[in-house]
């Protein structure tokens, strides 16, 4: 059974790699000049970089939001712990006086 899952995983990897190689060959053998091909590659590279930068920016914003939420939650939880501790301390002091 383990052998079967390895074979299907290898097939998927081979399929993906084959698709990428096929796309690269098609791009390089397309009926256009070398200058046009280089221009296309440059444009796609710039688009990919911009998408990556945008995704990174969004991830940073989300991380900052989550950090702010966690900080606010921790502050609130800390305040609740202090309130509870004070109430218990007052209760014990009142018991001792009685």
N, CA, C and O atoms as a MOPAC input file, in Angstrom:
PM7 MOZYME 1SCF
protein

 N      0.81400 1    -1.18800 1     0.00000 1
 C      0.00000 1     0.00000 1     0.00000 1
 C      0.85900 1     1.25400 1     0.00000 1
 O      0.57900 1     2.20700 1    -0.72700 1
 N      1.88800 1     1.25200 1     0.80300 1
 C      2.80200 1     2.38300 1     0.85800 1
 C      3.45900 1     2.60900 1    -0.49100 1
 O      3.70300 1     3.74800 1    -0.88700 1
 N      3.74300 1     1.53000 1    -1.19300 1
 C      4.36200 1     1.62700 1    -2.50300 1
 C      3.43000 1     2.32000 1    -3.48600 1
 O      3.88000 1     3.08300 1    -4.34000 1
 N      2.13500 1     2.05800 1    -3.36700 1
 C      1.15200 1     2.68000 1    -4.24500 1
 C      1.11500 1     4.18700 1    -4.08200 1
 O      1.08100 1     4.91000 1    -5.07800 1
 N      1.12100 1     4.68100 1    -2.84100 1
 C      1.05800 1     6.12000 1    -2.60400 1
 C      2.31900 1     6.80300 1    -3.09600 1
 O      2.25200 1     7.93800 1    -3.56900 1
 N      3.47000 1     6.14600 1    -3.00100 1
 C      4.70500 1     6.72700 1    -3.51600 1
 C      4.64900 1     6.85400 1    -5.02700 1
 O      5.12500 1     7.84300 1    -5.58400 1
 N      4.06800 1     5.85700 1    -5.70200 1
 C      3.96200 1     5.90300 1    -7.15400 1
 C      3.07000 1     7.05300 1    -7.60200 1
 O      3.40300 1     7.75200 1    -8.56000 1
 N      1.94600 1     7.25900 1    -6.92800 1
 C      1.05100 1     8.34400 1    -7.32200 1
 C      1.67300 1     9.69900 1    -7.01300 1
 O      1.47100 1    10.65200 1    -7.76500 1
 N      2.42500 1     9.80300 1    -5.91900 1
 C      3.11500 1    11.05400 1    -5.60500 1
 C      4.16000 1    11.36600 1    -6.64600 1
 O      4.30600 1    12.51500 1    -7.06300 1
 N      4.89400 1    10.34300 1    -7.07500 1
 C      5.89300 1    10.52900 1    -8.12800 1
 C      5.24500 1    10.93800 1    -9.43500 1
 O      5.78800 1    11.75700 1   -10.17500 1
 N      4.07600 1    10.36500 1    -9.72100 1
 C      3.36700 1    10.72200 1   -10.94400 1
 C      2.96400 1    12.19100 1   -10.92200 1
 O      3.12900 1    12.89700 1   -11.91600 1
 N      2.44000 1    12.64700 1    -9.79700 1
 C      2.00000 1    14.04100 1    -9.68500 1
 C      3.18300 1    14.98900 1    -9.84900 1
 O      3.08700 1    15.98800 1   -10.56100 1
 N      4.29600 1    14.67800 1    -9.19400 1
 C      5.48900 1    15.51800 1    -9.32100 1
 C      5.96500 1    15.53000 1   -10.76400 1
 O      6.29800 1    16.58300 1   -11.30700 1
 N      5.99800 1    14.35200 1   -11.38400 1
 C      6.40800 1    14.26700 1   -12.78800 1
 C      5.48300 1    15.04600 1   -13.70100 1
 O      5.92900 1    15.69600 1   -14.64600 1
 N      4.19700 1    14.97800 1   -13.41400 1
 C      3.21600 1    15.69700 1   -14.22300 1
 C      3.43500 1    17.20700 1   -14.12200 1
 O      3.39600 1    17.91400 1   -15.13000 1
 N      3.66200 1    17.69200 1   -12.91500 1
 C      3.87900 1    19.12800 1   -12.70700 1
 C      5.17300 1    19.58100 1   -13.35800 1
 O      5.20100 1    20.59700 1   -14.05200 1
 N      6.24800 1    18.82800 1   -13.13700 1
 C      7.53600 1    19.19000 1   -13.73600 1
 C      7.43300 1    19.15300 1   -15.25600 1
 O      7.95100 1    20.03600 1   -15.94000 1
 N      6.76900 1    18.13800 1   -15.77700 1
 C      6.58200 1    18.04800 1   -17.23000 1
 C      5.80900 1    19.23500 1   -17.77500 1
 O      6.13500 1    19.75900 1   -18.84100 1
 N      4.79700 1    19.65500 1   -17.05400 1
 C      4.02400 1    20.82500 1   -17.48200 1
 C      4.86500 1    22.08300 1   -17.50400 1
 O      4.76400 1    22.88800 1   -18.42900 1
 N      5.69500 1    22.25500 1   -16.48800 1
 C      6.56700 1    23.43500 1   -16.43700 1
 C      7.59200 1    23.41200 1   -17.56100 1
 O      7.84100 1    24.43100 1   -18.20500 1
 N      8.18500 1    22.24700 1   -17.79400 1
 C      9.16700 1    22.12700 1   -18.88100 1
 C      8.48600 1    22.38000 1   -20.22200 1
 O      9.03700 1    23.07000 1   -21.08000 1
 N      7.30400 1    21.82900 1   -20.40000 1
 C      6.56600 1    22.04700 1   -21.64300 1
 C      6.24500 1    23.51700 1   -21.86300 1
 O      6.35300 1    24.01400 1   -22.98400 1
 N      5.85600 1    24.20800 1   -20.81500 1
 C      5.55400 1    25.63600 1   -20.93500 1
 C      6.80200 1    26.42200 1   -21.29200 1
 O      6.74600 1    27.33600 1   -22.11400 1
 N      7.93000 1    26.07400 1   -20.67900 1
 C      9.18300 1    26.77500 1   -20.97900 1
 C      9.60100 1    26.53400 1   -22.42200 1
 O     10.01600 1    27.46600 1   -23.11000 1
 N      9.49600 1    25.29500 1   -22.88700 1
 C      9.86500 1    24.97900 1   -24.27300 1
 C      8.93800 1    25.70300 1   -25.23600 1
 O      9.39700 1    26.24900 1   -26.23900 1
 N      7.64300 1    25.71600 1   -24.94800 1
 C      6.69500 1    26.40800 1   -25.82100 1
 C      7.01900 1    27.89000 1   -25.90100 1
 O      6.92900 1    28.48800 1   -26.97300 1
 N      7.39200 1    28.48200 1   -24.78700 1
 C      7.73800 1    29.90000 1   -24.77500 1
 C      8.98200 1    30.15700 1   -25.60900 1
 O      9.04100 1    31.11100 1   -26.38500 1
 N      9.97400 1    29.29300 1   -25.44000 1
 C     11.23100 1    29.49300 1   -26.16000 1
 C     11.11400 1    29.18000 1   -27.64700 1
 O     11.85400 1    29.74900 1   -28.45000 1
 N     10.20700 1    28.29400 1   -28.03000 1
 C     10.06300 1    27.91800 1   -29.43600 1
 C      8.92200 1    28.65300 1   -30.13200 1
 O      8.64200 1    28.38600 1   -31.30100 1
 N      8.27400 1    29.55700 1   -29.44700 1
 C      7.16400 1    30.31000 1   -30.03700 1
 C      7.67800 1    31.14000 1   -31.20400 1
 O      8.81700 1    31.60500 1   -31.18400 1
 N      6.84200 1    31.32500 1   -32.22000 1
 C      7.28100 1    32.08800 1   -33.40100 1
 C      7.32800 1    33.59100 1   -33.12600 1
 O      6.47300 1    34.35100 1   -33.58000 1
 N      8.32700 1    33.98900 1   -32.38700 1
 C      8.54800 1    35.40700 1   -32.13000 1
 C     10.04700 1    35.62800 1   -32.01900 1
 O     10.81800 1    34.68100 1   -31.86700 1
 N     10.43600 1    36.84900 1   -32.09500 1
 C     11.86200 1    37.15300 1   -32.04800 1
 C     12.39500 1    36.96200 1   -30.63400 1
 O     11.63000 1    36.91800 1   -29.67100 1
 N     13.69000 1    36.85200 1   -30.52200 1
 C     14.32200 1    36.72500 1   -29.21500 1
 C     14.04100 1    37.93600 1   -28.35200 1
 O     13.86700 1    37.83200 1   -27.13800 1
 N     14.00100 1    39.09000 1   -29.00400 1
 C     13.71500 1    40.32100 1   -28.25300 1
 C     12.31000 1    40.28000 1   -27.66500 1
 O     12.09800 1    40.68500 1   -26.52300 1
 N     11.34800 1    39.78800 1   -28.45300 1
 C      9.97700 1    39.68700 1   -27.94500 1
 C      9.89500 1    38.68000 1   -26.80000 1
 O      9.19900 1    38.90400 1   -25.81000 1
 N     10.61500 1    37.56800 1   -26.94900 1
 C     10.62100 1    36.55400 1   -25.89300 1
 C     11.21500 1    37.12000 1   -24.61300 1
 O     10.66500 1    36.92700 1   -23.52900 1
 N     12.33800 1    37.81900 1   -24.73900 1
 C     12.95900 1    38.42400 1   -23.55400 1
 C     12.02900 1    39.45800 1   -22.93300 1
 O     11.93400 1    39.55900 1   -21.71000 1
 N     11.34800 1    40.22100 1   -23.77300 1
 C     10.40800 1    41.22400 1   -23.27400 1
 C      9.27000 1    40.55100 1   -22.50500 1
 O      8.87400 1    41.01000 1   -21.43400 1
 N      8.74700 1    39.44700 1   -23.07300 1
 C      7.68100 1    38.70900 1   -22.38600 1
 C      8.16200 1    38.16700 1   -21.04400 1
 O      7.46200 1    38.26500 1   -20.03600 1
 N      9.36000 1    37.59500 1   -21.04200 1
 C      9.91700 1    37.05800 1   -19.80000 1
 C     10.11400 1    38.15400 1   -18.76300 1
 O      9.81900 1    37.96100 1   -17.58300 1
 N     10.60800 1    39.29400 1   -19.20000 1
 C     10.81800 1    40.41400 1   -18.28400 1
 C      9.49100 1    40.89900 1   -17.71200 1
 O      9.37200 1    41.14300 1   -16.51100 1
 N      8.49300 1    41.03700 1   -18.58700 1
 C      7.17500 1    41.49900 1   -18.14600 1
 C      6.56900 1    40.51300 1   -17.14400 1
 O      6.03200 1    40.92000 1   -16.11300 1
 N      6.65600 1    39.23200 1   -17.44700 1
 C      6.11100 1    38.22200 1   -16.53000 1
 C      6.87700 1    38.22800 1   -15.20400 1
 O      6.28700 1    38.05300 1   -14.13800 1
 N      8.18500 1    38.42900 1   -15.27900 1
 C      8.98400 1    38.50000 1   -14.05700 1
 C      8.58100 1    39.67700 1   -13.18900 1
 O      8.48400 1    39.55400 1   -11.96800 1
 N      8.34500 1    40.82100 1   -13.82600 1
 C      7.91800 1    42.01800 1   -13.08900 1
 C      6.54800 1    41.78400 1   -12.46200 1
 O      6.32000 1    42.14400 1   -11.30700 1
 N      5.62700 1    41.17400 1   -13.23400 1
 C      4.29400 1    40.88900 1   -12.70000 1
 C      4.37800 1    39.94900 1   -11.50000 1
 O      3.70200 1    40.14500 1   -10.49000 1
 N      5.21400 1    38.93100 1   -11.63000 1
 C      5.36200 1    37.97300 1   -10.54200 1
 C      5.94500 1    38.64000 1    -9.30100 1
 O      5.49800 1    38.37500 1    -8.18500 1
 N      6.93900 1    39.50200 1    -9.48900 1
 C      7.53500 1    40.20900 1    -8.35500 1
 C      6.49500 1    41.11300 1    -7.68400 1
 O      6.41300 1    41.16700 1    -6.45700 1
 N      5.70500 1    41.82000 1    -8.49500 1
 C      4.68100 1    42.70700 1    -7.93400 1
 C      3.64300 1    41.92000 1    -7.14400 1
 O      3.20900 1    42.35300 1    -6.07600 1
 N      3.24100 1    40.75300 1    -7.67600 1
 C      2.27800 1    39.92500 1    -6.94500 1
 C      2.86900 1    39.45500 1    -5.62000 1
 O      2.19300 1    39.44400 1    -4.59100 1
 N      4.13100 1    39.07000 1    -5.66500 1
 C      4.79800 1    38.62400 1    -4.44000 1
 C      4.88900 1    39.73900 1    -3.41700 1
 O      4.64300 1    39.52100 1    -2.23100 1
 N      5.24400 1    40.94100 1    -3.87600 1
 C      5.33300 1    42.08300 1    -2.96500 1
 C      3.96900 1    42.41600 1    -2.37800 1
 O      3.85500 1    42.73800 1    -1.19500 1
 N      2.93500 1    42.33800 1    -3.21200 1
 C      1.58200 1    42.61600 1    -2.73800 1
 C      1.14600 1    41.58400 1    -1.70000 1
 O      0.57000 1    41.93400 1    -0.67000 1
 N      1.42300 1    40.31800 1    -1.97800 1
 C      1.06200 1    39.26100 1    -1.03000 1
 C      1.82200 1    39.43900 1     0.28200 1
 O      1.25700 1    39.24200 1     1.35800 1
 N      3.08600 1    39.80700 1     0.20000 1
 C      3.88800 1    40.03300 1     1.40300 1
 C      3.33000 1    41.20900 1     2.20400 1
 O      3.24200 1    41.14300 1     3.43000 1
 N      2.95400 1    42.28000 1     1.51000 1
 C      2.38500 1    43.45200 1     2.17700 1
 C      1.08700 1    43.07300 1     2.89800 1
 O      0.87700 1    43.45200 1     4.05000 1
 N      0.22600 1    42.32700 1     2.21300 1
 C     -1.03600 1    41.90100 1     2.82500 1
 C     -0.77300 1    41.01700 1     4.04500 1
 O     -1.44700 1    41.14300 1     5.06800 1
 N      0.20400 1    40.12900 1     3.92900 1
 C      0.53200 1    39.24800 1     5.05200 1
 C      1.05000 1    40.05600 1     6.24100 1
 O      0.71500 1    39.76400 1     7.38900 1
 N      1.86400 1    41.07000 1     5.96300 1
 C      2.37400 1    41.91500 1     7.05000 1
 C      1.24000 1    42.66700 1     7.73700 1
 O      1.19100 1    42.74700 1     8.96500 1
 N      0.32200 1    43.22200 1     6.93000 1
 C     -0.81500 1    43.93800 1     7.51600 1
 C     -1.64500 1    43.00900 1     8.39900 1
 O     -2.04300 1    43.37700 1     9.50400 1
 N     -1.89600 1    41.81900 1     7.90400 1
 C     -2.70100 1    40.86000 1     8.67200 1
 C     -1.97900 1    40.45900 1     9.95800 1
 O     -2.60200 1    40.32500 1    11.01100 1
 N     -0.66800 1    40.27100 1     9.86400 1
 C      0.11300 1    39.91900 1    11.05600 1
 C      0.06800 1    41.04300 1    12.07700 1
 O     -0.04000 1    40.78500 1    13.27600 1
 N      0.14900 1    42.29200 1    11.61800 1
 C      0.06300 1    43.43100 1    12.53400 1
 C     -1.30500 1    43.48900 1    13.20400 1
 O     -1.40700 1    43.76600 1    14.39900 1
 N     -2.36700 1    43.22500 1    12.42200 1
 C     -3.71200 1    43.21500 1    12.99200 1
 C     -3.84200 1    42.13200 1    14.06000 1
 O     -4.37100 1    42.36800 1    15.14600 1
 N     -3.34700 1    40.93900 1    13.72900 1
 C     -3.42400 1    39.83400 1    14.68800 1
 C     -2.61000 1    40.12600 1    15.94000 1
 O     -3.03000 1    39.78700 1    17.04700 1
 N     -1.45300 1    40.74800 1    15.77500 1
 C     -0.62200 1    41.09400 1    16.92900 1
 C     -1.33400 1    42.11300 1    17.80900 1
 O     -1.29100 1    42.01100 1    19.03500 1
 N     -1.98800 1    43.09200 1    17.19700 1
 C     -2.72300 1    44.09800 1    17.97000 1
 C     -3.88600 1    43.45200 1    18.72400 1
 O     -4.13400 1    43.76700 1    19.88800 1
 N     -4.60100 1    42.54000 1    18.04200 1
 C     -5.70600 1    41.84600 1    18.70300 1
 C     -5.19900 1    41.00300 1    19.86900 1
 O     -5.80500 1    40.99200 1    20.94100 1
 N     -4.09600 1    40.30200 1    19.66400 1
 C     -3.53600 1    39.45800 1    20.72500 1
 C     -3.07300 1    40.30900 1    21.89600 1
 O     -3.24800 1    39.92500 1    23.05200 1
 N     -2.48700 1    41.45300 1    21.60600 1
 C     -2.02400 1    42.34600 1    22.66200 1
 C     -3.20200 1    42.87200 1    23.47600 1
 O     -3.14800 1    42.91300 1    24.70500 1
 N     -4.25900 1    43.27200 1    22.78500 1
 C     -5.44400 1    43.77600 1    23.48100 1
 C     -6.06900 1    42.67300 1    24.33600 1
 O     -6.47900 1    42.91700 1    25.47100 1
 N     -6.13800 1    41.46600 1    23.78600 1
 C     -6.69800 1    40.34900 1    24.54000 1
 C     -5.85100 1    40.05800 1    25.77400 1
 O     -6.38500 1    39.84700 1    26.86300 1
 N     -4.52900 1    40.04600 1    25.60200 1
 C     -3.63100 1    39.76300 1    26.73000 1
 C     -3.75900 1    40.83900 1    27.80600 1
 O     -3.74400 1    40.53400 1    28.99900 1
 N     -3.88300 1    42.09400 1    27.38500 1
 C     -4.03500 1    43.18600 1    28.35300 1
 C     -5.33000 1    43.00900 1    29.13800 1
 O     -5.35200 1    43.15200 1    30.36100 1
 N     -6.40300 1    42.69900 1    28.42400 1
 C     -7.69800 1    42.49600 1    29.07200 1
 C     -7.63300 1    41.30800 1    30.03400 1
 O     -8.12500 1    41.38500 1    31.16000 1
 N     -7.02700 1    40.21800 1    29.58500 1
 C     -6.91800 1    39.02900 1    30.43900 1
 C     -6.08800 1    39.34200 1    31.68000 1
 O     -6.42000 1    38.89100 1    32.77600 1
 N     -5.02500 1    40.10200 1    31.52000 1
 C     -4.19500 1    40.49000 1    32.66100 1
 C     -4.96900 1    41.33100 1    33.65000 1
 O     -4.84100 1    41.15000 1    34.86100 1
 N     -5.77600 1    42.25500 1    33.14100 1
 C     -6.59200 1    43.09100 1    34.02100 1
 C     -7.59400 1    42.24300 1    34.79200 1
 O     -7.83700 1    42.48500 1    35.97500 1
 N     -8.17600 1    41.25000 1    34.12700 1
 C     -9.13600 1    40.37200 1    34.79600 1
 C     -8.45200 1    39.55000 1    35.89200 1
 O     -9.02700 1    39.33500 1    36.96000 1
 N     -7.23900 1    39.09700 1    35.62900 1
 C     -6.49300 1    38.33900 1    36.64300 1
 C     -6.21300 1    39.21900 1    37.85400 1
 O     -6.36700 1    38.78400 1    38.99600 1
 N     -5.79800 1    40.46200 1    37.60100 1
 C     -5.51500 1    41.38400 1    38.70400 1
 C     -6.78700 1    41.64600 1    39.50800 1
 O     -6.75000 1    41.64600 1    40.73900 1
 N     -7.91000 1    41.86800 1    38.82600 1
 C     -9.17900 1    42.08900 1    39.53300 1
 C     -9.53100 1    40.88200 1    40.40000 1
 O     -9.92900 1    41.03000 1    41.55600 1
 N     -9.38000 1    39.69700 1    39.83300 1
 C     -9.68900 1    38.47500 1    40.58500 1
 C     -8.77900 1    38.31100 1    41.78800 1
 O     -9.23100 1    37.92400 1    42.86600 1
 N     -7.51200 1    38.60000 1    41.60900 1
 C     -6.55900 1    38.47700 1    42.71800 1
 C     -6.89000 1    39.47800 1    43.81500 1
 O     -6.83300 1    39.14500 1    44.99800 1
 N     -7.23400 1    40.69700 1    43.43100 1
 C     -7.59600 1    41.71200 1    44.43300 1
 C     -8.84800 1    41.29600 1    45.19500 1
 O     -8.92700 1    41.46100 1    46.41300 1
 N     -9.82000 1    40.75900 1    44.47700 1
 C    -11.05900 1    40.33200 1    45.13100 1
 C    -10.77800 1    39.20300 1    46.11400 1
 O    -11.32300 1    39.19500 1    47.21800 1
 N     -9.94700 1    38.26500 1    45.73300 1
 C     -9.60400 1    37.16200 1    46.64400 1
 C     -8.83800 1    37.68000 1    47.85100 1
 O     -9.06800 1    37.23800 1    48.97700 1
 N     -7.92400 1    38.62300 1    47.61400 1
 C     -7.14200 1    39.19400 1    48.71300 1
 C     -8.06300 1    39.92000 1    49.68100 1
 O     -7.92100 1    39.77400 1    50.89600 1
 N     -9.00600 1    40.70100 1    49.15900 1
 C     -9.96400 1    41.40700 1    50.01600 1
 C    -10.81000 1    40.40800 1    50.80300 1
 O    -11.06500 1    40.59300 1    51.99300 1
 N    -11.23200 1    39.36100 1    50.13000 1
 C    -12.05200 1    38.34600 1    50.79600 1
 C    -11.29900 1    37.67800 1    51.92400 1
 O    -11.87400 1    37.44300 1    52.98700 1
 N    -10.05000 1    37.36800 1    51.72800 1
 C     -9.24300 1    36.73400 1    52.78600 1
 C     -8.99500 1    37.71100 1    53.92700 1
 O     -8.99700 1    37.32300 1    55.09600 1
 N     -8.78100 1    38.98600 1    53.58300 1
 C     -8.56400 1    39.99300 1    54.63000 1
 C     -9.82700 1    40.14900 1    55.46900 1
 O     -9.74600 1    40.27600 1    56.69100 1
 N    -10.99000 1    40.14200 1    54.82700 1
 C    -12.25200 1    40.25800 1    55.56000 1
 C    -12.47600 1    39.03300 1    56.43800 1
 O    -12.96500 1    39.15600 1    57.56100 1
 N    -12.11700 1    37.83600 1    55.92800 1
 C    -12.25700 1    36.61100 1    56.72600 1
 C    -11.34800 1    36.65400 1    57.94800 1
 O    -11.73300 1    36.19900 1    59.02600 1
 N    -10.15600 1    37.19300 1    57.78700 1
 C     -9.19200 1    37.26400 1    58.89300 1
 C     -9.67300 1    38.23600 1    59.96500 1
 O     -9.44300 1    38.01100 1    61.15300 1
 N    -10.33800 1    39.31500 1    59.55400 1
 C    -10.83100 1    40.30800 1    60.50900 1
 C    -12.03500 1    39.78300 1    61.27800 1
 O    -12.28000 1    40.19100 1    62.41300 1
 N    -12.77100 1    38.89700 1    60.67000 1
 C    -14.00100 1    38.41000 1    61.30700 1
 C    -13.77200 1    37.39100 1    62.35800 1
 O    -14.72700 1    36.90500 1    62.96600 1

